[in-house]
Amino acid sequence: AAINFLERLCLTWMFFFMMCVAERTYKQRFLFAKLFSHITSARKARKYEIPHFRLKKVENIKIWLSLRSYLKRRGPQRSVDVVVSSVFLLALSIAFICCAQVLKGHKTFLSAAYNWEFLMWEAALLLFLLRLASLGSETNKKYSNISILLTEQINLYLKMEKKPNKKEQLSLVNNVLKLSTKLLKELDSPFRLYGLTMNPLIYNITRVVILSAVSGVISDLLGFNIRV
């Protein structure tokens, strides 16, 4: 029993240590995204002591897009995504087991000690995933903030009225901004769940298997059929 307890303790510590590393990486990504969103604002750039430039030239737009791509790829990517996907898959597996136990006999579900352990693990994993989902969602909002490009387009239109002699050059910059807006909209990955990069297999399992199991549990508890 002592050896079993020590093994569980060590494995639990290793697992949650990897989750803490993943959360730290997500916090760094959010910090980079937050500072990146302040680059085009003179007031915020002065406040956070970061470089400032406006998207009024094609060269500046190229630098802005290159910097965005560099910051999104900065730091560990695949290893952290593997950890998050593993945690998500483990949480889904525990949820599926709990749903199966409830369907088998919900009156005796809490009488088994291992079911309480499953519930504790599920609660801890869900809290961690909610934290990562919040950070990932905020990070995506910062990087996919189209309002920055729209604001620059409005500034270009106003500048065209003041300087009609530079209308051709400003029109070129405006066209590049429009293409950049379309590009940012197309770059969003279809396999994302509240900012978390998901494996397509896990994404489909979530949509089909787990939602069906949850639907069965709700229907069994309420007494009428509900399809999620």
PDB file of C-alpha atoms in Angstrom:
ATOM      1  CA  ALA A   1       0.000   0.000   0.000  1.00  0.00           C
ATOM      2  CA  ALA A   2       2.855   2.415   0.793  1.00  0.00           C
ATOM      3  CA  ILE A   3       4.603   1.696  -2.511  1.00  0.00           C
ATOM      4  CA  ASN A   4       1.319   2.142  -4.376  1.00  0.00           C
ATOM      5  CA  PHE A   5       0.763   5.477  -2.622  1.00  0.00           C
ATOM      6  CA  LEU A   6       4.286   6.693  -3.466  1.00  0.00           C
ATOM      7  CA  GLU A   7       3.905   5.672  -7.103  1.00  0.00           C
ATOM      8  CA  ARG A   8       0.598   7.544  -7.375  1.00  0.00           C
ATOM      9  CA  LEU A   9       2.109  10.576  -5.658  1.00  0.00           C
ATOM     10  CA  CYS A  10       5.132  10.672  -8.000  1.00  0.00           C
ATOM     11  CA  LEU A  11       3.030  10.191 -11.139  1.00  0.00           C
ATOM     12  CA  THR A  12       0.564  12.842 -10.000  1.00  0.00           C
ATOM     13  CA  TRP A  13       3.402  15.285  -9.272  1.00  0.00           C
ATOM     14  CA  MET A  14       4.984  14.669 -12.707  1.00  0.00           C
ATOM     15  CA  PHE A  15       1.655  15.081 -14.468  1.00  0.00           C
ATOM     16  CA  PHE A  16       0.739  18.318 -12.734  1.00  0.00           C
ATOM     17  CA  PHE A  17       4.293  19.622 -13.176  1.00  0.00           C
ATOM     18  CA  MET A  18       3.905  19.241 -16.955  1.00  0.00           C
ATOM     19  CA  MET A  19       0.562  21.031 -16.743  1.00  0.00           C
ATOM     20  CA  CYS A  20       2.170  23.916 -14.834  1.00  0.00           C
ATOM     21  CA  VAL A  21       4.849  24.185 -17.525  1.00  0.00           C
ATOM     22  CA  ALA A  22       2.132  24.313 -20.184  1.00  0.00           C
ATOM     23  CA  GLU A  23       0.262  27.019 -18.249  1.00  0.00           C
ATOM     24  CA  ARG A  24       3.455  29.066 -17.943  1.00  0.00           C
ATOM     25  CA  THR A  25       3.947  28.831 -21.706  1.00  0.00           C
ATOM     26  CA  TYR A  26       0.371  29.994 -22.294  1.00  0.00           C
ATOM     27  CA  LYS A  27       0.962  32.954 -19.963  1.00  0.00           C
ATOM     28  CA  GLN A  28       4.068  33.911 -21.960  1.00  0.00           C
ATOM     29  CA  ARG A  29       2.089  33.669 -25.210  1.00  0.00           C
ATOM     30  CA  PHE A  30      -0.589  35.931 -23.752  1.00  0.00           C
ATOM     31  CA  LEU A  31       2.032  38.466 -22.635  1.00  0.00           C
ATOM     32  CA  PHE A  32       3.601  38.529 -26.124  1.00  0.00           C
ATOM     33  CA  ALA A  33       0.168  38.915 -27.728  1.00  0.00           C
ATOM     34  CA  LYS A  34      -0.769  41.720 -25.323  1.00  0.00           C
ATOM     35  CA  LEU A  35       2.408  43.680 -26.061  1.00  0.00           C
ATOM     36  CA  PHE A  36       2.053  43.023 -29.792  1.00  0.00           C
ATOM     37  CA  SER A  37      -1.444  44.525 -29.795  1.00  0.00           C
ATOM     38  CA  HIS A  38      -0.007  47.746 -28.278  1.00  0.00           C
ATOM     39  CA  ILE A  39       2.627  48.327 -30.973  1.00  0.00           C
ATOM     40  CA  THR A  40       0.404  50.458 -33.216  1.00  0.00           C
ATOM     41  CA  SER A  41      -0.861  52.597 -30.307  1.00  0.00           C
ATOM     42  CA  ALA A  42       1.451  55.470 -29.347  1.00  0.00           C
ATOM     43  CA  ARG A  43       0.003  55.857 -25.843  1.00  0.00           C
ATOM     44  CA  LYS A  44       0.132  52.150 -24.936  1.00  0.00           C
ATOM     45  CA  ALA A  45       3.558  51.699 -26.510  1.00  0.00           C
ATOM     46  CA  ARG A  46       4.884  54.581 -24.385  1.00  0.00           C
ATOM     47  CA  LYS A  47       3.251  53.080 -21.299  1.00  0.00           C
ATOM     48  CA  TYR A  48       4.805  49.618 -21.739  1.00  0.00           C
ATOM     49  CA  GLU A  49       8.098  50.972 -23.182  1.00  0.00           C
ATOM     50  CA  ILE A  50       7.910  49.059 -26.463  1.00  0.00           C
ATOM     51  CA  PRO A  51       8.589  50.208 -30.059  1.00  0.00           C
ATOM     52  CA  HIS A  52       5.807  52.003 -31.885  1.00  0.00           C
ATOM     53  CA  PHE A  53       5.056  52.327 -35.605  1.00  0.00           C
ATOM     54  CA  ARG A  54       1.965  52.951 -37.697  1.00  0.00           C
ATOM     55  CA  LEU A  55       0.797  50.763 -40.574  1.00  0.00           C
ATOM     56  CA  LYS A  56       0.956  53.570 -43.120  1.00  0.00           C
ATOM     57  CA  LYS A  57       3.633  51.994 -45.312  1.00  0.00           C
ATOM     58  CA  VAL A  58       3.891  48.632 -47.041  1.00  0.00           C
ATOM     59  CA  GLU A  59       7.216  48.001 -45.290  1.00  0.00           C
ATOM     60  CA  ASN A  60       5.593  48.568 -41.908  1.00  0.00           C
ATOM     61  CA  ILE A  61       2.798  46.111 -42.737  1.00  0.00           C
ATOM     62  CA  LYS A  62       5.380  43.495 -43.763  1.00  0.00           C
ATOM     63  CA  ILE A  63       7.242  44.006 -40.482  1.00  0.00           C
ATOM     64  CA  TRP A  64       3.967  43.801 -38.529  1.00  0.00           C
ATOM     65  CA  LEU A  65       2.956  40.506 -40.185  1.00  0.00           C
ATOM     66  CA  SER A  66       6.466  39.035 -39.802  1.00  0.00           C
ATOM     67  CA  LEU A  67       6.574  40.012 -36.126  1.00  0.00           C
ATOM     68  CA  ARG A  68       3.130  38.493 -35.579  1.00  0.00           C
ATOM     69  CA  SER A  69       4.225  35.219 -37.175  1.00  0.00           C
ATOM     70  CA  TYR A  70       7.469  35.165 -35.156  1.00  0.00           C
ATOM     71  CA  LEU A  71       5.749  35.778 -31.815  1.00  0.00           C
ATOM     72  CA  LYS A  72       3.098  33.115 -32.470  1.00  0.00           C
ATOM     73  CA  ARG A  73       5.829  30.533 -33.151  1.00  0.00           C
ATOM     74  CA  ARG A  74       8.065  31.635 -30.265  1.00  0.00           C
ATOM     75  CA  GLY A  75       8.639  29.109 -27.482  1.00  0.00           C
ATOM     76  CA  PRO A  76       7.726  25.411 -27.343  1.00  0.00           C
ATOM     77  CA  GLN A  77       4.795  24.602 -29.572  1.00  0.00           C
ATOM     78  CA  ARG A  78       4.444  20.895 -30.288  1.00  0.00           C
ATOM     79  CA  SER A  79       5.423  19.682 -26.811  1.00  0.00           C
ATOM     80  CA  VAL A  80       2.953  22.010 -25.086  1.00  0.00           C
ATOM     81  CA  ASP A  81       0.190  21.089 -27.531  1.00  0.00           C
ATOM     82  CA  VAL A  82       0.881  17.413 -26.826  1.00  0.00           C
ATOM     83  CA  VAL A  83       0.586  18.019 -23.060  1.00  0.00           C
ATOM     84  CA  VAL A  84      -2.674  19.961 -23.456  1.00  0.00           C
ATOM     85  CA  SER A  85      -4.125  17.369 -25.830  1.00  0.00           C
ATOM     86  CA  SER A  86      -3.152  14.581 -23.410  1.00  0.00           C
ATOM     87  CA  VAL A  87      -4.815  16.384 -20.511  1.00  0.00           C
ATOM     88  CA  PHE A  88      -7.916  16.986 -22.598  1.00  0.00           C
ATOM     89  CA  LEU A  89      -8.012  13.333 -23.688  1.00  0.00           C
ATOM     90  CA  LEU A  90      -7.581  12.161 -20.078  1.00  0.00           C
ATOM     91  CA  ALA A  91     -10.406  14.445 -18.926  1.00  0.00           C
ATOM     92  CA  LEU A  92     -12.637  13.091 -21.701  1.00  0.00           C
ATOM     93  CA  SER A  93     -11.786   9.507 -20.776  1.00  0.00           C
ATOM     94  CA  ILE A  94     -12.605  10.086 -17.095  1.00  0.00           C
ATOM     95  CA  ALA A  95     -15.835  11.850 -18.060  1.00  0.00           C
ATOM     96  CA  PHE A  96     -16.772   8.922 -20.313  1.00  0.00           C
ATOM     97  CA  ILE A  97     -16.055   6.405 -17.509  1.00  0.00           C
ATOM     98  CA  CYS A  98     -18.108   8.440 -15.022  1.00  0.00           C
ATOM     99  CA  CYS A  99     -20.986   8.702 -17.491  1.00  0.00           C
ATOM    100  CA  ALA A 100     -20.883   4.937 -18.036  1.00  0.00           C
ATOM    101  CA  GLN A 101     -20.902   4.329 -14.259  1.00  0.00           C
ATOM    102  CA  VAL A 102     -23.848   6.700 -13.804  1.00  0.00           C
ATOM    103  CA  LEU A 103     -25.797   4.990 -16.578  1.00  0.00           C
ATOM    104  CA  LYS A 104     -25.025   1.622 -15.010  1.00  0.00           C
ATOM    105  CA  GLY A 105     -26.361   2.654 -11.612  1.00  0.00           C
ATOM    106  CA  HIS A 106     -26.430   6.285 -10.521  1.00  0.00           C
ATOM    107  CA  LYS A 107     -27.687   5.387  -7.027  1.00  0.00           C
ATOM    108  CA  THR A 108     -24.529   3.411  -6.209  1.00  0.00           C
ATOM    109  CA  PHE A 109     -22.127   5.693  -8.094  1.00  0.00           C
ATOM    110  CA  LEU A 110     -20.722   7.507  -5.042  1.00  0.00           C
ATOM    111  CA  SER A 111     -20.458   4.359  -2.930  1.00  0.00           C
ATOM    112  CA  ALA A 112     -17.199   3.302  -4.666  1.00  0.00           C
ATOM    113  CA  ALA A 113     -13.935   4.946  -3.573  1.00  0.00           C
ATOM    114  CA  TYR A 114     -12.429   4.959  -7.081  1.00  0.00           C
ATOM    115  CA  ASN A 115     -15.390   7.003  -8.346  1.00  0.00           C
ATOM    116  CA  TRP A 116     -14.541   9.711  -5.822  1.00  0.00           C
ATOM    117  CA  GLU A 117     -10.959   9.615  -7.080  1.00  0.00           C
ATOM    118  CA  PHE A 118     -12.213   9.961 -10.652  1.00  0.00           C
ATOM    119  CA  LEU A 119     -14.289  12.978  -9.655  1.00  0.00           C
ATOM    120  CA  MET A 120     -11.318  14.648  -7.944  1.00  0.00           C
ATOM    121  CA  TRP A 121      -9.134  14.137 -10.999  1.00  0.00           C
ATOM    122  CA  GLU A 122     -11.880  15.375 -13.292  1.00  0.00           C
ATOM    123  CA  ALA A 123     -12.381  18.537 -11.222  1.00  0.00           C
ATOM    124  CA  ALA A 124      -8.634  19.287 -11.180  1.00  0.00           C
ATOM    125  CA  LEU A 125      -8.265  18.692 -14.922  1.00  0.00           C
ATOM    126  CA  LEU A 126     -11.311  20.791 -15.760  1.00  0.00           C
ATOM    127  CA  LEU A 127     -10.026  23.712 -13.678  1.00  0.00           C
ATOM    128  CA  PHE A 128      -6.692  23.506 -15.474  1.00  0.00           C
ATOM    129  CA  LEU A 129      -8.339  23.295 -18.895  1.00  0.00           C
ATOM    130  CA  LEU A 130     -10.616  26.243 -18.112  1.00  0.00           C
ATOM    131  CA  ARG A 131      -7.549  28.288 -17.148  1.00  0.00           C
ATOM    132  CA  LEU A 132      -5.763  27.363 -20.386  1.00  0.00           C
ATOM    133  CA  ALA A 133      -8.911  27.952 -22.436  1.00  0.00           C
ATOM    134  CA  SER A 134      -9.218  31.445 -20.967  1.00  0.00           C
ATOM    135  CA  LEU A 135      -5.566  32.277 -21.712  1.00  0.00           C
ATOM    136  CA  GLY A 136      -5.737  30.758 -25.196  1.00  0.00           C
ATOM    137  CA  SER A 137      -8.927  32.597 -26.056  1.00  0.00           C
ATOM    138  CA  GLU A 138      -7.517  35.952 -24.926  1.00  0.00           C
ATOM    139  CA  THR A 139      -4.314  35.307 -26.864  1.00  0.00           C
ATOM    140  CA  ASN A 140      -6.230  34.546 -30.059  1.00  0.00           C
ATOM    141  CA  LYS A 141      -8.295  37.705 -29.610  1.00  0.00           C
ATOM    142  CA  LYS A 142      -5.126  39.792 -29.372  1.00  0.00           C
ATOM    143  CA  TYR A 143      -3.552  38.258 -32.485  1.00  0.00           C
ATOM    144  CA  SER A 144      -6.805  38.221 -34.486  1.00  0.00           C
ATOM    145  CA  ASN A 145      -7.818  41.766 -33.610  1.00  0.00           C
ATOM    146  CA  ILE A 146      -8.982  43.062 -36.990  1.00  0.00           C
ATOM    147  CA  SER A 147      -9.939  46.440 -35.502  1.00  0.00           C
ATOM    148  CA  ILE A 148      -6.274  47.503 -35.654  1.00  0.00           C
ATOM    149  CA  LEU A 149      -6.212  47.098 -39.423  1.00  0.00           C
ATOM    150  CA  LEU A 150      -9.625  48.744 -39.806  1.00  0.00           C
ATOM    151  CA  THR A 151      -8.433  51.727 -37.749  1.00  0.00           C
ATOM    152  CA  GLU A 152      -5.382  52.079 -39.986  1.00  0.00           C
ATOM    153  CA  GLN A 153      -7.613  51.975 -43.066  1.00  0.00           C
ATOM    154  CA  ILE A 154      -9.733  54.810 -41.669  1.00  0.00           C
ATOM    155  CA  ASN A 155      -6.571  56.818 -40.977  1.00  0.00           C
ATOM    156  CA  LEU A 156      -5.457  56.245 -44.575  1.00  0.00           C
ATOM    157  CA  TYR A 157      -8.769  57.477 -45.957  1.00  0.00           C
ATOM    158  CA  LEU A 158      -8.487  60.626 -43.840  1.00  0.00           C
ATOM    159  CA  LYS A 159      -4.939  61.144 -45.000  1.00  0.00           C
ATOM    160  CA  MET A 160      -6.021  60.784 -48.634  1.00  0.00           C
ATOM    161  CA  GLU A 161      -8.320  63.761 -48.196  1.00  0.00           C
ATOM    162  CA  LYS A 162      -5.555  65.857 -46.666  1.00  0.00           C
ATOM    163  CA  LYS A 163      -2.845  64.816 -49.156  1.00  0.00           C
ATOM    164  CA  PRO A 164      -4.430  64.063 -52.545  1.00  0.00           C
ATOM    165  CA  ASN A 165      -0.977  64.094 -54.185  1.00  0.00           C
ATOM    166  CA  LYS A 166      -0.123  60.857 -52.302  1.00  0.00           C
ATOM    167  CA  LYS A 167      -3.410  59.163 -53.086  1.00  0.00           C
ATOM    168  CA  GLU A 168      -1.862  56.477 -55.303  1.00  0.00           C
ATOM    169  CA  GLN A 169       0.695  55.458 -52.678  1.00  0.00           C
ATOM    170  CA  LEU A 170      -1.887  55.458 -49.900  1.00  0.00           C
ATOM    171  CA  SER A 171      -4.286  53.408 -52.046  1.00  0.00           C
ATOM    172  CA  LEU A 172      -1.610  50.748 -52.433  1.00  0.00           C
ATOM    173  CA  VAL A 173      -1.134  50.594 -48.653  1.00  0.00           C
ATOM    174  CA  ASN A 174      -4.907  50.401 -48.205  1.00  0.00           C
ATOM    175  CA  ASN A 175      -5.138  47.418 -50.581  1.00  0.00           C
ATOM    176  CA  VAL A 176      -2.381  45.644 -48.660  1.00  0.00           C
ATOM    177  CA  LEU A 177      -4.288  46.236 -45.411  1.00  0.00           C
ATOM    178  CA  LYS A 178      -7.434  44.741 -46.937  1.00  0.00           C
ATOM    179  CA  LEU A 179      -5.513  41.640 -48.046  1.00  0.00           C
ATOM    180  CA  SER A 180      -3.941  41.370 -44.586  1.00  0.00           C
ATOM    181  CA  THR A 181      -7.408  41.474 -42.995  1.00  0.00           C
ATOM    182  CA  LYS A 182      -8.593  38.632 -45.223  1.00  0.00           C
ATOM    183  CA  LEU A 183      -5.416  36.673 -44.478  1.00  0.00           C
ATOM    184  CA  LEU A 184      -5.872  36.930 -40.706  1.00  0.00           C
ATOM    185  CA  LYS A 185      -9.440  35.667 -41.027  1.00  0.00           C
ATOM    186  CA  GLU A 186      -8.292  32.649 -43.060  1.00  0.00           C
ATOM    187  CA  LEU A 187      -5.462  31.705 -40.677  1.00  0.00           C
ATOM    188  CA  ASP A 188      -7.754  30.602 -37.834  1.00  0.00           C
ATOM    189  CA  SER A 189      -7.394  26.863 -37.310  1.00  0.00           C
ATOM    190  CA  PRO A 190     -10.632  24.835 -37.576  1.00  0.00           C
ATOM    191  CA  PHE A 191      -9.528  22.519 -34.753  1.00  0.00           C
ATOM    192  CA  ARG A 192      -9.502  25.015 -31.902  1.00  0.00           C
ATOM    193  CA  LEU A 193     -11.591  24.857 -28.785  1.00  0.00           C
ATOM    194  CA  TYR A 194     -11.589  28.164 -26.906  1.00  0.00           C
ATOM    195  CA  GLY A 195      -8.012  28.877 -27.948  1.00  0.00           C
ATOM    196  CA  LEU A 196      -6.668  25.365 -27.352  1.00  0.00           C
ATOM    197  CA  THR A 197      -5.069  23.691 -30.348  1.00  0.00           C
ATOM    198  CA  MET A 198      -6.770  20.337 -30.681  1.00  0.00           C
ATOM    199  CA  ASN A 199      -5.842  17.198 -32.561  1.00  0.00           C
ATOM    200  CA  PRO A 200      -8.500  16.488 -35.245  1.00  0.00           C
ATOM    201  CA  LEU A 201      -9.103  13.011 -33.775  1.00  0.00           C
ATOM    202  CA  ILE A 202      -9.676  14.406 -30.269  1.00  0.00           C
ATOM    203  CA  TYR A 203     -11.864  17.144 -31.737  1.00  0.00           C
ATOM    204  CA  ASN A 204     -14.128  14.599 -33.440  1.00  0.00           C
ATOM    205  CA  ILE A 205     -14.218  12.347 -30.357  1.00  0.00           C
ATOM    206  CA  THR A 206     -15.360  15.337 -28.313  1.00  0.00           C
ATOM    207  CA  ARG A 207     -18.134  16.172 -30.738  1.00  0.00           C
ATOM    208  CA  VAL A 208     -19.470  12.646 -31.199  1.00  0.00           C
ATOM    209  CA  VAL A 209     -18.701  10.267 -28.341  1.00  0.00           C
ATOM    210  CA  ILE A 210     -18.575  12.474 -25.255  1.00  0.00           C
ATOM    211  CA  LEU A 211     -21.581  14.611 -26.135  1.00  0.00           C
ATOM    212  CA  SER A 212     -23.567  11.432 -26.799  1.00  0.00           C
ATOM    213  CA  ALA A 213     -22.575  10.051 -23.391  1.00  0.00           C
ATOM    214  CA  VAL A 214     -23.493  13.296 -21.631  1.00  0.00           C
ATOM    215  CA  SER A 215     -26.807  13.307 -23.500  1.00  0.00           C
ATOM    216  CA  GLY A 216     -27.531   9.774 -22.266  1.00  0.00           C
ATOM    217  CA  VAL A 217     -26.725  10.698 -18.652  1.00  0.00           C
ATOM    218  CA  ILE A 218     -28.947  13.789 -18.721  1.00  0.00           C
ATOM    219  CA  SER A 219     -31.766  11.825 -20.313  1.00  0.00           C
ATOM    220  CA  ASP A 220     -31.450   9.082 -17.671  1.00  0.00           C
ATOM    221  CA  LEU A 221     -31.454  11.562 -14.778  1.00  0.00           C
ATOM    222  CA  LEU A 222     -34.302  13.735 -16.076  1.00  0.00           C
ATOM    223  CA  GLY A 223     -36.465  10.907 -17.368  1.00  0.00           C
ATOM    224  CA  PHE A 224     -36.900  12.113 -20.967  1.00  0.00           C
ATOM    225  CA  ASN A 225     -34.722  12.041 -24.059  1.00  0.00           C
ATOM    226  CA  ILE A 226     -32.385  14.962 -24.717  1.00  0.00           C
ATOM    227  CA  ARG A 227     -29.999  15.027 -27.684  1.00  0.00           C
ATOM    228  CA  VAL A 228     -26.922  17.226 -27.258  1.00  0.00           C
TER     229      VAL A 228
END
